[in-house]
Amino acid sequence: MADLPTDAEILSKMESLLKTSDLDVMTTTQFIAALSDEFDGADLSSRKKLIVDAIKEFIDDMMGPSRPKKQVILSMRWEKAAAAVQEGRHKEALRLYHSLLADSPQSDTAMINEAIEGVIDEIYGPKG
């Protein structure tokens, strides 16, 4: 097992991990396990309160004074899908875009379908 990281090291790793994690489906336990992996398997159970408080603060910061939690989660998922496209992880991007179709308001459907078509074009080439 690795040495226990400092609070500052944990918070720094959390910042980058939170930006790439789908908090809509990831549990706190799963997040802590993923964070532990970032520190070579260090046991972070004694830092759970720090981690949970930081997650809540991150979500509160993203939500702002009036932004609904679901909107924040959907926005994070959209950003994660866009990153997956840029990194060539097309299957993951399509999965994320399809989950956005299921969870987003009807008014966003055309924009999401356009993003899906863009990924398909990247995989198979533009429609002829």
mmCIF file of N, CA, C and O in Angstrom, residues 2 12 20-21 25 27 30 35 37 47 52 56 58 60-61 63 68-69 73 77 87-88 90 94 96 103 107-108 118:
data_model
loop_
_atom_site.group_PDB
_atom_site.id
_atom_site.type_symbol
_atom_site.label_atom_id
_atom_site.label_comp_id
_atom_site.label_asym_id
_atom_site.label_seq_id
_atom_site.Cartn_x
_atom_site.Cartn_y
_atom_site.Cartn_z
ATOM 1 N N ALA A 2 0.356 2.266 -0.627
ATOM 2 C CA ALA A 2 1.076 3.539 -0.713
ATOM 3 C C ALA A 2 0.873 4.348 0.560
ATOM 4 O O ALA A 2 -0.051 4.109 1.335
ATOM 5 N N SER A 12 -6.221 18.053 -4.899
ATOM 6 C CA SER A 12 -5.707 18.313 -6.241
ATOM 7 C C SER A 12 -6.113 17.196 -7.208
ATOM 8 O O SER A 12 -6.573 17.465 -8.323
ATOM 9 N N THR A 20 -13.808 14.396 -14.897
ATOM 10 C CA THR A 20 -13.955 13.296 -15.852
ATOM 11 C C THR A 20 -14.891 12.198 -15.365
ATOM 12 O O THR A 20 -15.129 11.242 -16.085
ATOM 13 N N SER A 21 -15.417 12.335 -14.161
ATOM 14 C CA SER A 21 -16.289 11.306 -13.596
ATOM 15 C C SER A 21 -17.752 11.635 -13.874
ATOM 16 O O SER A 21 -18.148 12.791 -13.876
ATOM 17 N N VAL A 25 -23.860 8.500 -12.115
ATOM 18 C CA VAL A 25 -23.880 7.043 -11.941
ATOM 19 C C VAL A 25 -22.831 6.533 -10.960
ATOM 20 O O VAL A 25 -22.928 5.418 -10.467
ATOM 21 N N THR A 27 -21.001 6.159 -7.497
ATOM 22 C CA THR A 27 -21.276 6.328 -6.070
ATOM 23 C C THR A 27 -20.059 6.934 -5.381
ATOM 24 O O THR A 27 -18.955 6.951 -5.937
ATOM 25 N N GLN A 30 -17.394 4.325 -5.083
ATOM 26 C CA GLN A 30 -16.682 4.121 -6.339
ATOM 27 C C GLN A 30 -15.703 5.274 -6.599
ATOM 28 O O GLN A 30 -14.599 5.053 -7.078
ATOM 29 N N LEU A 35 -10.217 7.343 -6.691
ATOM 30 C CA LEU A 35 -9.234 8.277 -6.135
ATOM 31 C C LEU A 35 -8.079 7.513 -5.489
ATOM 32 O O LEU A 35 -6.914 7.880 -5.651
ATOM 33 N N ASP A 37 -6.962 4.658 -6.388
ATOM 34 C CA ASP A 37 -6.128 4.162 -7.490
ATOM 35 C C ASP A 37 -5.132 5.220 -7.961
ATOM 36 O O ASP A 37 -4.022 4.892 -8.378
ATOM 37 N N ARG A 47 -10.074 9.537 5.234
ATOM 38 C CA ARG A 47 -10.257 10.863 4.643
ATOM 39 C C ARG A 47 -11.634 11.005 3.989
ATOM 40 O O ARG A 47 -11.873 11.937 3.224
ATOM 41 N N VAL A 52 -15.974 13.606 0.773
ATOM 42 C CA VAL A 52 -17.411 13.863 0.599
ATOM 43 C C VAL A 52 -17.693 15.359 0.630
ATOM 44 O O VAL A 52 -18.443 15.882 -0.205
ATOM 45 N N LYS A 56 -19.312 17.641 -2.454
ATOM 46 C CA LYS A 56 -20.473 18.527 -2.278
ATOM 47 C C LYS A 56 -20.130 19.954 -2.672
ATOM 48 O O LYS A 56 -20.917 20.624 -3.346
ATOM 49 N N PHE A 58 -17.805 20.930 -4.772
ATOM 50 C CA PHE A 58 -17.629 20.960 -6.225
ATOM 51 C C PHE A 58 -18.987 21.084 -6.918
ATOM 52 O O PHE A 58 -19.163 21.915 -7.813
ATOM 53 N N ASP A 60 -21.845 22.127 -5.588
ATOM 54 C CA ASP A 60 -22.435 23.426 -5.235
ATOM 55 C C ASP A 60 -21.829 24.546 -6.074
ATOM 56 O O ASP A 60 -22.542 25.433 -6.538
ATOM 57 N N ASP A 61 -20.509 24.516 -6.275
ATOM 58 C CA ASP A 61 -19.849 25.533 -7.087
ATOM 59 C C ASP A 61 -20.338 25.498 -8.529
ATOM 60 O O ASP A 61 -20.542 26.535 -9.153
ATOM 61 N N MET A 63 -23.230 24.343 -9.538
ATOM 62 C CA MET A 63 -24.651 24.660 -9.601
ATOM 63 C C MET A 63 -24.905 26.153 -9.503
ATOM 64 O O MET A 63 -25.867 26.652 -10.063
ATOM 65 N N PRO A 68 -30.102 23.927 -11.306
ATOM 66 C CA PRO A 68 -30.530 22.621 -10.778
ATOM 67 C C PRO A 68 -29.443 21.552 -10.911
ATOM 68 O O PRO A 68 -28.666 21.560 -11.864
ATOM 69 N N LYS A 69 -29.408 20.636 -9.936
ATOM 70 C CA LYS A 69 -28.391 19.578 -9.915
ATOM 71 C C LYS A 69 -28.416 18.758 -11.204
ATOM 72 O O LYS A 69 -27.365 18.448 -11.757
ATOM 73 N N ILE A 73 -25.275 17.882 -13.766
ATOM 74 C CA ILE A 73 -24.870 16.520 -14.123
ATOM 75 C C ILE A 73 -24.895 16.337 -15.639
ATOM 76 O O ILE A 73 -23.964 15.781 -16.224
ATOM 77 N N ARG A 77 -21.795 15.514 -18.162
ATOM 78 C CA ARG A 77 -21.826 14.367 -19.062
ATOM 79 C C ARG A 77 -21.552 14.821 -20.501
ATOM 80 O O ARG A 77 -20.855 14.152 -21.258
ATOM 81 N N GLU A 87 -10.591 12.495 -27.880
ATOM 82 C CA GLU A 87 -9.563 11.494 -27.594
ATOM 83 C C GLU A 87 -9.740 10.219 -28.412
ATOM 84 O O GLU A 87 -9.023 9.246 -28.215
ATOM 85 N N GLY A 88 -10.733 10.217 -29.317
ATOM 86 C CA GLY A 88 -10.951 9.066 -30.181
ATOM 87 C C GLY A 88 -11.667 7.904 -29.515
ATOM 88 O O GLY A 88 -11.671 6.796 -30.041
ATOM 89 N N HIS A 90 -14.734 6.759 -29.345
ATOM 90 C CA HIS A 90 -16.038 6.944 -29.962
ATOM 91 C C HIS A 90 -17.147 6.141 -29.295
ATOM 92 O O HIS A 90 -18.266 6.634 -29.133
ATOM 93 N N LEU A 94 -20.510 7.808 -27.809
ATOM 94 C CA LEU A 94 -21.868 7.442 -28.229
ATOM 95 C C LEU A 94 -22.721 7.006 -27.044
ATOM 96 O O LEU A 94 -23.898 7.373 -26.938
ATOM 97 N N LEU A 96 -22.421 7.993 -23.942
ATOM 98 C CA LEU A 96 -22.750 9.189 -23.172
ATOM 99 C C LEU A 96 -23.806 10.033 -23.878
ATOM 100 O O LEU A 96 -24.747 10.529 -23.246
ATOM 101 N N ASP A 103 -32.033 11.434 -20.862
ATOM 102 C CA ASP A 103 -32.209 12.236 -19.655
ATOM 103 C C ASP A 103 -32.425 13.728 -19.891
ATOM 104 O O ASP A 103 -32.771 14.454 -18.961
ATOM 105 N N SER A 107 -36.145 19.617 -25.874
ATOM 106 C CA SER A 107 -35.592 20.731 -26.647
ATOM 107 C C SER A 107 -34.120 20.514 -27.017
ATOM 108 O O SER A 107 -33.622 21.145 -27.945
ATOM 109 N N ASP A 108 -33.415 19.637 -26.322
ATOM 110 C CA ASP A 108 -32.001 19.373 -26.606
ATOM 111 C C ASP A 108 -31.779 18.222 -27.579
ATOM 112 O O ASP A 108 -30.650 17.954 -27.981
ATOM 113 N N GLY A 118 -22.128 13.401 -35.784
ATOM 114 C CA GLY A 118 -20.730 13.796 -35.939
ATOM 115 C C GLY A 118 -19.778 12.675 -35.559
ATOM 116 O O GLY A 118 -18.762 12.447 -36.229
#
